[in-house]
Short mmCIF file of C-alpha atoms and ligand atoms in Angstrom, two decimals:
data_model
loop_
_atom_site.label_atom_id
_atom_site.label_comp_id
_atom_site.label_asym_id
_atom_site.label_seq_id
_atom_site.Cartn_x
_atom_site.Cartn_y
_atom_site.Cartn_z
CA MET F 8 -1.13 11.45 -25.40
CA VAL F 9 -4.06 9.10 -25.80
CA ALA F 10 -7.56 10.45 -25.23
CA SER F 11 -10.59 8.25 -24.64
CA ASN F 12 -12.07 9.02 -28.04
CA ALA F 13 -8.95 7.72 -29.81
CA THR F 14 -8.51 4.28 -28.26
CA HIS F 15 -10.21 0.93 -27.77
CA VAL F 16 -8.89 0.83 -24.22
CA PHE F 17 -11.56 1.48 -21.58
CA PRO F 18 -9.57 4.02 -19.54
CA LEU F 19 -10.02 4.73 -15.83
CA GLU F 20 -10.83 8.39 -16.42
CA LEU F 21 -12.46 9.29 -19.68
CA ASP F 22 -11.44 12.94 -19.45
CA ARG F 23 -7.76 12.28 -18.84
CA ARG F 24 -5.15 12.23 -21.60
CA TYR F 25 -2.61 9.48 -21.04
CA PRO F 26 1.07 9.76 -22.04
CA VAL F 27 2.15 6.60 -23.88
CA VAL F 28 5.21 5.38 -22.01
CA VAL F 29 7.48 3.37 -24.28
CA SER F 30 10.64 2.75 -22.28
CA GLY F 31 12.21 3.03 -18.87
CA ASP F 32 15.68 3.09 -17.41
CA GLY F 33 16.44 3.44 -13.69
CA ALA F 34 14.25 6.20 -12.27
CA TRP F 35 13.34 7.57 -15.71
CA VAL F 36 10.59 6.71 -18.18
CA GLU F 37 10.16 8.05 -21.70
CA ASP F 38 6.96 8.60 -23.68
CA SER F 39 6.30 8.18 -27.39
CA THR F 40 7.14 11.84 -28.08
CA GLY F 41 10.59 11.46 -26.51
CA LYS F 42 9.66 13.37 -23.35
CA ARG F 43 11.40 11.98 -20.27
CA TYR F 44 9.89 11.88 -16.79
CA LEU F 45 11.48 11.25 -13.41
CA ASP F 46 9.46 8.47 -11.86
CA ALA F 47 8.90 9.55 -8.24
CA MET F 48 6.14 6.95 -7.95
CA SER F 49 7.99 3.72 -8.85
CA GLY F 50 6.01 3.04 -11.99
CA GLY F 51 3.01 5.08 -10.85
CA SER F 52 1.81 2.47 -8.35
CA MET F 53 4.90 2.10 -6.10
CA ALA F 54 5.52 -1.38 -7.56
CA ALA F 55 8.73 -0.68 -9.49
CA THR F 56 10.85 -0.49 -6.35
CA LEU F 57 14.08 -1.40 -8.14
CA GLY F 58 13.65 0.96 -11.07
CA HIS F 59 13.12 0.25 -14.75
CA GLY F 60 15.13 -1.86 -17.19
CA ARG F 61 16.83 -4.24 -14.70
CA ARG F 62 18.60 -6.77 -16.92
CA ASP F 63 19.32 -9.08 -13.98
CA ILE F 64 15.64 -9.49 -13.10
CA ILE F 65 14.59 -9.79 -16.71
CA GLY F 66 17.35 -12.43 -17.09
CA ALA F 67 16.05 -14.39 -14.08
CA ALA F 68 12.54 -14.35 -15.55
CA ALA F 69 13.81 -15.43 -18.98
CA GLU F 70 15.94 -18.21 -17.55
CA GLN F 71 13.08 -19.62 -15.49
CA ALA F 72 10.61 -19.24 -18.35
CA SER F 73 12.87 -21.17 -20.69
CA ARG F 74 13.07 -24.03 -18.17
CA LEU F 75 9.48 -23.95 -16.88
CA SER F 76 7.28 -20.88 -17.04
CA TYR F 77 4.08 -22.21 -15.60
CA VAL F 78 2.47 -24.98 -13.63
CA HIS F 79 -0.53 -24.67 -11.36
CA ASN F 80 -0.20 -24.87 -7.58
CA GLU F 81 -3.14 -27.05 -6.62
CA ARG F 82 -1.68 -30.47 -7.40
CA LEU F 83 1.90 -29.45 -8.29
CA THR F 84 4.63 -27.32 -6.83
CA ASN F 85 7.92 -25.98 -8.20
CA PRO F 86 11.38 -25.00 -6.90
CA PRO F 87 11.08 -21.18 -7.10
CA ARG F 88 7.78 -21.30 -5.20
CA GLU F 89 9.29 -23.48 -2.46
CA GLN F 90 12.43 -21.37 -2.19
CA LEU F 91 10.67 -18.02 -2.24
CA ALA F 92 8.33 -19.10 0.57
CA ALA F 93 11.36 -20.14 2.65
CA GLU F 94 13.18 -16.87 1.98
CA LEU F 95 10.13 -14.74 2.77
CA VAL F 96 9.67 -16.48 6.10
CA GLU F 97 13.30 -15.66 6.90
CA VAL F 98 12.79 -11.92 6.40
CA ALA F 99 9.25 -11.72 7.83
CA PRO F 100 8.66 -10.77 11.48
CA PRO F 101 9.36 -13.48 14.06
CA GLY F 102 6.84 -16.32 14.29
CA MET F 103 5.66 -16.10 10.68
CA THR F 104 6.11 -19.50 9.12
CA ARG F 105 3.86 -20.02 6.09
CA VAL F 106 3.31 -18.26 2.77
CA ARG F 107 0.44 -18.44 0.28
CA PHE F 108 1.20 -16.81 -3.08
CA VAL F 109 -1.30 -14.76 -5.05
CA THR F 110 -0.96 -12.41 -8.02
CA GLY F 111 -1.53 -8.94 -6.59
CA GLY F 112 -2.40 -6.72 -3.67
CA ALA F 113 -6.18 -6.97 -3.62
CA GLU F 114 -5.92 -10.75 -3.96
CA ALA F 115 -3.48 -10.85 -1.07
CA ASN F 116 -5.89 -8.86 1.10
CA GLU F 117 -8.87 -11.00 0.06
CA MET F 118 -6.89 -14.11 0.88
CA ALA F 119 -5.98 -12.62 4.26
CA ILE F 120 -9.66 -11.94 5.02
CA GLN F 121 -10.51 -15.53 4.08
CA MET F 122 -7.59 -16.91 6.07
CA ALA F 123 -8.62 -15.00 9.20
CA ARG F 124 -12.24 -16.11 8.90
CA ALA F 125 -11.30 -19.74 8.14
CA TYR F 126 -8.87 -19.73 11.11
CA HIS F 127 -11.76 -19.04 13.49
CA VAL F 128 -14.01 -21.60 11.79
CA GLU F 129 -11.23 -24.20 12.03
CA ARG F 130 -11.00 -23.51 15.76
CA GLY F 131 -14.71 -24.08 16.25
CA ASP F 132 -15.57 -20.37 16.50
CA PRO F 133 -17.73 -19.86 13.37
CA LYS F 134 -19.51 -16.75 14.63
CA ARG F 135 -16.47 -14.60 13.95
CA TRP F 136 -16.69 -12.92 10.56
CA GLN F 137 -16.68 -9.17 11.03
CA VAL F 138 -13.64 -7.08 10.20
CA ILE F 139 -12.87 -3.70 11.74
CA SER F 140 -10.59 -1.31 9.88
CA PRO F 141 -9.69 2.38 9.70
CA ALA F 142 -12.10 4.28 7.46
CA GLN F 143 -9.41 6.19 5.58
CA ALA F 144 -7.66 3.38 3.72
CA TYR F 145 -7.28 1.64 0.38
CA HIS F 146 -7.01 -2.14 0.16
CA GLY F 147 -7.93 -2.82 -3.47
CA PRO F 148 -10.78 -2.63 -5.97
CA THR F 149 -12.43 -6.05 -5.45
CA MET F 150 -15.71 -6.28 -3.57
CA ALA F 151 -14.22 -7.72 -0.40
CA THR F 152 -11.34 -5.26 -0.29
CA LEU F 153 -13.59 -2.29 -1.08
CA GLY F 154 -15.65 -3.40 1.90
CA LEU F 155 -12.59 -2.80 4.08
CA THR F 156 -12.44 0.92 3.45
CA GLY F 157 -14.86 3.40 4.91
CA ARG F 158 -14.72 5.68 1.88
CA PRO F 159 -18.19 6.14 0.39
CA GLY F 160 -16.71 7.72 -2.74
CA LEU F 161 -14.81 4.52 -3.54
CA GLN F 162 -17.62 2.16 -2.61
CA ALA F 163 -20.28 3.86 -4.73
CA PRO F 164 -22.08 2.49 -6.71
CA PHE F 165 -21.19 -0.97 -5.39
CA GLY F 166 -22.75 -0.50 -1.95
CA PRO F 167 -25.21 -3.37 -2.40
CA TYR F 168 -22.29 -5.80 -2.69
CA MET F 169 -20.35 -4.53 0.33
CA PRO F 170 -20.10 -6.66 3.45
CA ALA F 171 -21.12 -4.70 6.55
CA HIS F 172 -17.64 -4.36 8.00
CA ARG F 173 -17.10 -1.60 10.53
CA HIS F 174 -14.67 1.32 10.50
CA ILE F 175 -12.99 3.68 12.91
CA PRO F 176 -11.69 7.20 12.20
CA PRO F 177 -7.96 7.68 11.59
CA SER F 178 -5.98 9.17 14.46
CA THR F 179 -4.31 11.96 12.50
CA TRP F 180 -3.10 15.29 13.98
CA ARG F 181 -6.40 16.80 12.96
CA PHE F 182 -8.73 14.37 14.71
CA ASP F 183 -6.82 12.42 17.31
CA PRO F 184 -3.11 13.09 17.82
CA SER F 185 -2.80 10.77 20.84
CA GLY F 186 -4.53 7.70 19.38
CA GLU F 187 -6.92 7.53 22.36
CA ALA F 188 -9.98 8.58 20.34
CA ALA F 189 -9.33 5.80 17.80
CA LEU F 190 -9.05 3.29 20.65
CA ALA F 191 -12.30 4.57 22.14
CA ALA F 192 -13.93 4.23 18.71
CA LEU F 193 -12.57 0.70 18.44
CA ASP F 194 -14.00 -0.18 21.85
CA GLN F 195 -17.35 1.23 20.85
CA VAL F 196 -17.45 -0.78 17.62
CA LEU F 197 -16.37 -3.94 19.49
CA ASP F 198 -19.18 -3.29 21.92
CA GLU F 199 -21.76 -2.70 19.23
CA VAL F 200 -20.97 -5.74 17.10
CA GLY F 201 -19.96 -7.99 20.01
CA PRO F 202 -16.25 -8.85 20.23
CA GLU F 203 -17.14 -12.53 19.87
CA ASN F 204 -18.22 -11.81 16.27
CA VAL F 205 -15.01 -10.07 15.22
CA SER F 206 -12.63 -11.98 12.99
CA ALA F 207 -9.89 -9.41 12.44
CA TYR F 208 -8.62 -5.88 12.66
CA PHE F 209 -7.26 -5.00 9.22
CA CYS F 210 -5.02 -2.02 8.45
CA GLU F 211 -2.01 -0.62 6.65
CA PRO F 212 0.79 -0.27 9.25
CA ILE F 213 1.90 2.82 7.32
CA SER F 214 -0.69 4.17 4.91
CA ALA F 215 0.03 4.58 1.24
CA ALA F 216 -2.27 6.58 -1.06
CA ALA F 217 -5.14 7.03 1.41
CA LEU F 218 -3.05 9.00 3.94
CA PRO F 219 0.45 9.06 2.50
CA ALA F 220 3.12 7.95 5.01
CA TYR F 221 0.79 8.23 7.99
CA THR F 222 0.93 5.78 10.87
CA PRO F 223 -1.13 5.99 14.07
CA PRO F 224 0.59 6.99 17.33
CA LEU F 225 2.35 4.34 19.42
CA ARG F 226 -0.44 4.34 22.00
CA PHE F 227 -2.90 3.15 19.38
CA TRP F 228 -0.78 0.11 18.49
CA GLN F 229 -0.27 -0.78 22.14
CA GLY F 230 -4.01 -0.49 22.76
CA LEU F 231 -4.78 -2.58 19.68
CA ALA F 232 -2.48 -5.36 20.93
CA GLU F 233 -4.20 -5.28 24.34
CA ARG F 234 -7.60 -5.65 22.67
CA ARG F 235 -6.41 -8.54 20.53
CA ASP F 236 -5.27 -10.33 23.70
CA ARG F 237 -8.55 -9.59 25.42
CA HIS F 238 -10.95 -10.43 22.59
CA GLY F 239 -9.21 -13.04 20.42
CA PHE F 240 -9.48 -11.43 16.99
CA LEU F 241 -6.55 -11.50 14.56
CA ILE F 242 -4.55 -8.51 13.31
CA CYS F 243 -3.89 -8.37 9.56
CA TYR F 244 -1.50 -5.87 8.04
CA ASP F 245 -1.89 -4.74 4.47
CA GLU F 246 1.79 -4.43 3.50
CA VAL F 247 1.03 -4.41 -0.21
CA VAL F 248 3.05 -1.20 -0.47
CA THR F 249 5.22 -1.26 2.64
CA GLY F 250 6.41 -4.88 2.36
CA LEU F 251 9.83 -5.62 0.88
CA GLY F 252 11.69 -2.51 1.88
CA ARG F 253 9.59 0.58 1.15
CA SER F 254 9.64 1.80 4.76
CA GLY F 255 13.33 1.01 5.30
CA GLN F 256 12.63 -2.42 6.83
CA TRP F 257 11.73 -5.70 5.16
CA PHE F 258 8.24 -5.16 6.58
CA ALA F 259 6.83 -2.05 8.26
CA ALA F 260 5.57 -4.38 11.00
CA GLU F 261 9.14 -4.41 12.36
CA LYS F 262 8.75 -0.79 13.44
CA LEU F 263 5.59 -1.34 15.44
CA PRO F 264 5.16 -2.78 18.92
CA LEU F 265 3.08 -5.80 17.85
CA VAL F 266 3.51 -8.76 15.52
CA PRO F 267 0.47 -9.16 13.28
CA ASP F 268 -1.07 -12.59 12.73
CA ILE F 269 -1.22 -12.19 8.96
CA ILE F 270 0.64 -9.96 6.48
CA ALA F 271 -0.52 -9.37 2.91
CA THR F 272 2.13 -8.06 0.55
CA ALA F 273 2.53 -7.62 -3.20
CA LYS F 274 3.92 -4.70 -5.18
CA GLY F 275 7.60 -4.74 -4.23
CA LEU F 276 7.75 -8.54 -4.35
CA GLY F 277 7.56 -8.49 -8.13
CA ALA F 278 9.09 -4.99 -8.34
CA GLY F 279 7.14 -4.35 -11.54
CA TYR F 280 8.63 -7.39 -13.30
CA ALA F 281 5.98 -9.96 -12.32
CA ALA F 282 2.45 -9.96 -10.95
CA ILE F 283 2.96 -11.58 -7.59
CA GLY F 284 1.70 -11.13 -4.05
CA ALA F 285 1.90 -13.16 -0.87
CA VAL F 286 0.01 -13.79 2.34
CA ILE F 287 2.30 -14.66 5.22
CA CYS F 288 0.95 -16.01 8.49
CA THR F 289 2.16 -16.90 11.94
CA ASP F 290 2.50 -20.50 12.99
CA HIS F 291 -0.52 -20.35 15.26
CA VAL F 292 -2.72 -19.37 12.30
CA TYR F 293 -1.27 -22.23 10.27
CA GLN F 294 -1.72 -24.66 13.16
CA ALA F 295 -5.47 -24.00 13.23
CA PHE F 296 -5.61 -25.58 9.76
CA ALA F 297 -2.99 -28.22 10.52
CA LYS F 298 -4.98 -29.40 13.53
CA GLY F 299 -8.33 -28.77 11.87
CA SER F 300 -9.64 -29.69 8.42
CA ARG F 301 -6.11 -29.71 6.93
CA ARG F 302 -7.44 -27.76 3.92
CA PHE F 303 -7.45 -24.12 2.79
CA THR F 304 -8.10 -24.58 -0.86
CA LEU F 305 -9.24 -21.50 -2.74
CA GLY F 306 -6.69 -19.99 -5.10
CA HIS F 307 -6.00 -18.49 -8.50
CA THR F 308 -4.51 -19.84 -11.73
CA TRP F 309 -1.24 -17.91 -11.47
CA ASP F 310 -0.60 -18.31 -7.72
CA GLY F 311 2.98 -19.42 -7.09
CA ALA F 312 3.85 -19.84 -10.77
CA PRO F 313 7.54 -20.61 -11.38
CA MET F 314 8.26 -17.53 -13.45
CA SER F 315 6.75 -15.01 -11.03
CA CYS F 316 8.41 -16.71 -8.06
CA ALA F 317 11.77 -16.66 -9.89
CA VAL F 318 11.34 -12.90 -10.23
CA GLY F 319 10.51 -12.66 -6.51
CA LEU F 320 13.66 -14.59 -5.65
CA LYS F 321 15.81 -12.30 -7.78
CA VAL F 322 14.18 -9.25 -6.17
CA LEU F 323 15.10 -10.53 -2.71
CA GLU F 324 18.64 -11.25 -3.89
CA VAL F 325 19.01 -7.71 -5.30
CA LEU F 326 17.59 -6.14 -2.14
CA ARG F 327 20.20 -8.03 -0.12
CA SER F 328 23.23 -7.78 -2.38
CA GLU F 329 22.81 -4.07 -3.08
CA GLN F 330 21.85 -3.35 0.55
CA LEU F 331 18.88 -1.41 -0.72
CA ILE F 332 16.78 -1.62 2.41
CA GLU F 333 19.64 -0.18 4.46
CA GLY F 334 19.92 2.52 1.77
CA VAL F 335 16.23 3.37 2.06
CA ARG F 336 16.48 3.45 5.85
CA ALA F 337 19.40 5.88 5.75
CA GLY F 338 18.27 7.87 2.71
CA GLY F 339 14.57 8.23 3.61
CA PRO F 340 14.98 10.82 6.39
CA ARG F 341 17.40 12.78 4.17
CA LEU F 342 14.89 12.77 1.35
CA ARG F 343 12.10 13.89 3.67
CA ASP F 344 14.28 16.74 4.98
CA GLU F 345 15.13 17.81 1.43
CA LEU F 346 11.47 17.73 0.46
CA SER F 347 10.50 19.72 3.58
CA ALA F 348 13.19 22.30 2.89
CA ALA F 349 12.18 22.64 -0.75
CA LEU F 350 8.51 23.16 0.21
CA ALA F 351 9.24 25.46 3.17
CA GLY F 352 7.29 28.70 3.27
CA ILE F 353 4.42 27.49 1.06
CA PRO F 354 1.33 28.23 3.19
CA MET F 355 -0.66 25.50 1.42
CA VAL F 356 1.80 22.80 2.62
CA ARG F 357 0.92 21.72 6.13
CA GLU F 358 2.98 18.59 6.65
CA VAL F 359 5.67 16.49 4.98
CA ARG F 360 5.66 12.93 6.37
CA GLY F 361 8.05 10.12 5.62
CA HIS F 362 8.93 6.51 6.38
CA GLY F 363 11.81 5.36 4.22
CA PHE F 364 10.97 5.99 0.58
CA LEU F 365 7.28 6.46 1.29
CA LEU F 366 6.67 10.18 1.65
CA GLY F 367 3.51 12.22 1.86
CA VAL F 368 2.70 15.90 1.53
CA GLU F 369 -0.50 17.21 3.04
CA TYR F 370 -2.09 20.42 1.78
CA VAL F 371 -4.40 22.78 3.66
CA ASP F 372 -6.31 25.95 2.97
CA PRO F 373 -3.61 28.69 2.98
CA ARG F 374 -6.07 31.14 4.55
CA ASP F 375 -6.07 29.39 7.95
CA GLY F 376 -3.30 26.79 7.60
CA LYS F 377 -5.50 23.92 8.79
CA SER F 378 -8.82 23.41 6.96
CA PHE F 379 -9.02 21.13 3.95
CA LEU F 380 -8.85 22.97 0.64
CA PRO F 381 -12.18 23.40 -1.13
CA PRO F 382 -12.61 20.26 -3.30
CA THR F 383 -13.83 22.41 -6.21
CA LEU F 384 -10.27 23.74 -6.62
CA GLY F 385 -9.13 20.26 -7.71
CA VAL F 386 -5.69 20.79 -6.18
CA ALA F 387 -4.65 17.12 -6.34
CA ARG F 388 -5.37 16.91 -10.04
CA ARG F 389 -3.62 20.21 -10.73
CA ILE F 390 -0.51 19.07 -8.86
CA ASP F 391 -0.29 15.83 -10.85
CA LEU F 392 -0.87 17.48 -14.22
CA THR F 393 1.62 20.28 -13.51
CA ALA F 394 4.17 17.74 -12.27
CA MET F 395 3.71 15.75 -15.46
CA GLU F 396 4.38 18.93 -17.48
CA MET F 397 7.53 19.50 -15.39
CA GLY F 398 8.62 15.93 -16.11
CA VAL F 399 8.13 14.29 -12.73
CA ILE F 400 5.54 11.64 -11.89
CA VAL F 401 3.84 11.90 -8.48
CA TYR F 402 0.43 10.75 -7.28
CA SER F 403 -2.03 12.98 -5.48
CA THR F 404 -5.34 12.11 -3.88
CA MET F 405 -8.40 14.29 -3.65
CA PRO F 406 -10.39 15.15 -0.53
CA THR F 407 -12.50 12.20 0.58
CA ARG F 408 -16.24 12.56 1.09
CA ASP F 409 -16.10 11.22 4.64
CA GLY F 410 -14.09 14.31 5.62
CA PHE F 411 -11.09 12.33 6.89
CA ALA F 412 -8.56 13.51 4.30
CA GLY F 413 -7.93 16.47 2.04
CA ASP F 414 -5.59 16.92 -0.92
CA GLN F 415 -2.30 15.06 -0.53
CA THR F 416 0.62 13.92 -2.65
CA LEU F 417 2.45 10.63 -2.47
CA PHE F 418 6.14 10.61 -3.31
CA ALA F 419 7.67 7.12 -3.52
CA PRO F 420 10.72 6.77 -5.77
CA PRO F 421 12.51 3.52 -6.62
CA PHE F 422 15.02 2.42 -3.95
CA THR F 423 17.77 2.46 -6.58
CA THR F 424 17.34 6.13 -7.53
CA PRO F 425 20.73 7.87 -7.63
CA ASP F 426 21.09 10.93 -5.37
CA ASP F 427 21.23 13.31 -8.34
CA ASP F 428 17.92 12.02 -9.64
CA LEU F 429 16.36 12.24 -6.17
CA GLY F 430 17.54 15.84 -5.96
CA GLU F 431 16.09 16.64 -9.38
CA MET F 432 12.75 15.01 -8.42
CA VAL F 433 12.57 17.25 -5.37
CA VAL F 434 13.40 20.36 -7.43
CA ARG F 435 10.76 19.60 -10.09
CA PHE F 436 8.15 18.70 -7.50
CA ALA F 437 8.78 21.84 -5.42
CA LYS F 438 8.46 23.96 -8.58
CA THR F 439 5.17 22.21 -9.25
CA VAL F 440 3.78 22.84 -5.76
CA ARG F 441 4.89 26.49 -5.82
CA ALA F 442 3.19 27.04 -9.19
CA VAL F 443 -0.09 25.42 -8.08
CA ALA F 444 0.01 27.08 -4.64
CA GLY F 445 0.51 30.49 -6.29
CA SER F 446 -2.57 30.13 -8.47
CA VAL F 447 -4.63 28.65 -5.60
CA GLU F 448 -3.75 31.61 -3.36
CA ARG F 449 -4.80 34.04 -6.09
CA GLU F 450 -8.10 32.22 -6.59
CA LEU F 451 -8.86 32.19 -2.87
CA ARG F 452 -8.20 35.91 -2.39
C1 PLP Y 530 -2.15 -0.33 0.43
C2 PLP Y 530 -2.70 -1.03 -0.77
N1 PLP Y 530 -3.35 -2.18 -0.62
C3 PLP Y 530 -3.83 -2.87 -1.68
C4 PLP Y 530 -3.69 -2.40 -2.97
C5 PLP Y 530 -4.25 -3.17 -4.13
O1 PLP Y 530 -3.23 -3.80 -4.81
P1 PLP Y 530 -3.43 -4.28 -6.30
O2 PLP Y 530 -3.64 -3.05 -7.11
O3 PLP Y 530 -2.14 -5.00 -6.63
O4 PLP Y 530 -4.60 -5.19 -6.33
C6 PLP Y 530 -3.01 -1.19 -3.17
C7 PLP Y 530 -2.84 -0.66 -4.55
O5 PLP Y 530 -2.49 0.46 -4.77
C8 PLP Y 530 -2.51 -0.49 -2.05
O6 PLP Y 530 -1.88 0.69 -2.20
#
């Protein structure tokens, strides 16, 4: 374990002790003391969708690197970049025709914000800049992406840099089970800012860490599509987590009754073997540039580099040849049922949600079965630390200051996890939750 007083690394949390992970194989990782952990979080961030130690992907990276590892994308292109764009368009929702590569999730979202704004400018509608998004979300740590969440705890102390984007409450069972209140909130915001000033509605189609495995009710999506038609803003999906199979489809967008204008994706595209993300847009977005200035020029040094794109190509090949997305689609509901059964009867567990291999557990105060747990109990932190002791890696989030979410755990194993390992993850996690719930109940008595 590395503590902040024994390292030159500037860690994220100075009071946390970090296990030093030295190797990984499938759904397991091992630390420097020889302790092994089941990785129910795909590398901790949901990126390692294909598990650890994949020789085929490492081989594809090595082969490409030995031929050509790097060239920049501004004046040059390369075969893996060209081919990966073509293959992504094939698996993306209908009508999506163009791909811009970036190197991660926040960059993909930033690029999507810029693309949406530039689209309107190209069409002679330069007033449109404002983005509306659900308050309870996470889109990345950069200034523009932090501006997309409505979570004061994340934005502090960077408030002075935040663009004044607007937010609506999430339509969860607690606040708005039908989705109508979120639509009314959207209408109110559109009214207040003037729909003619709105560039885009930006959201995760299925939430990741912010509200694990939550998606608004069907009525919300239908109403959102109606408002897009009426007011002319774009819809951008943050599929940084859900893209490339996590929800049991290539993109979560396939499950919803509207095709977004822009999709930002990242983690599963590199599967933990390369830093790569992508922004995929519909032809009508592209045509605004094609018929307009014919330029959309900002980008980063590593965008579309041959080696990262070669990894992306291999990832797509593995997803297809091993039928992993079909496996996630069939195995996800089974896993959710197993998790539900293992957590049954724990009064602190209110809900187990799931879409493919993206699962979420929501905790409540066991005294009434519905209020958020008191934040002072630190339940999220206790769950993660206890899980770590039990040798399973999960990721829990604390109650948010805006009052939209309480303690929750995200459970998102690699798609390649064998059934035995999935079963053992569930057993270790259920033991963890029972242990923490037991002590919480005693403390609340
Ligand atoms: C839904 C979502 N969007 C965006 C991001 C940011 O991605 P990155 O960390 O690659 O910048 C994350 C990261 O966890 C995420 O979960």
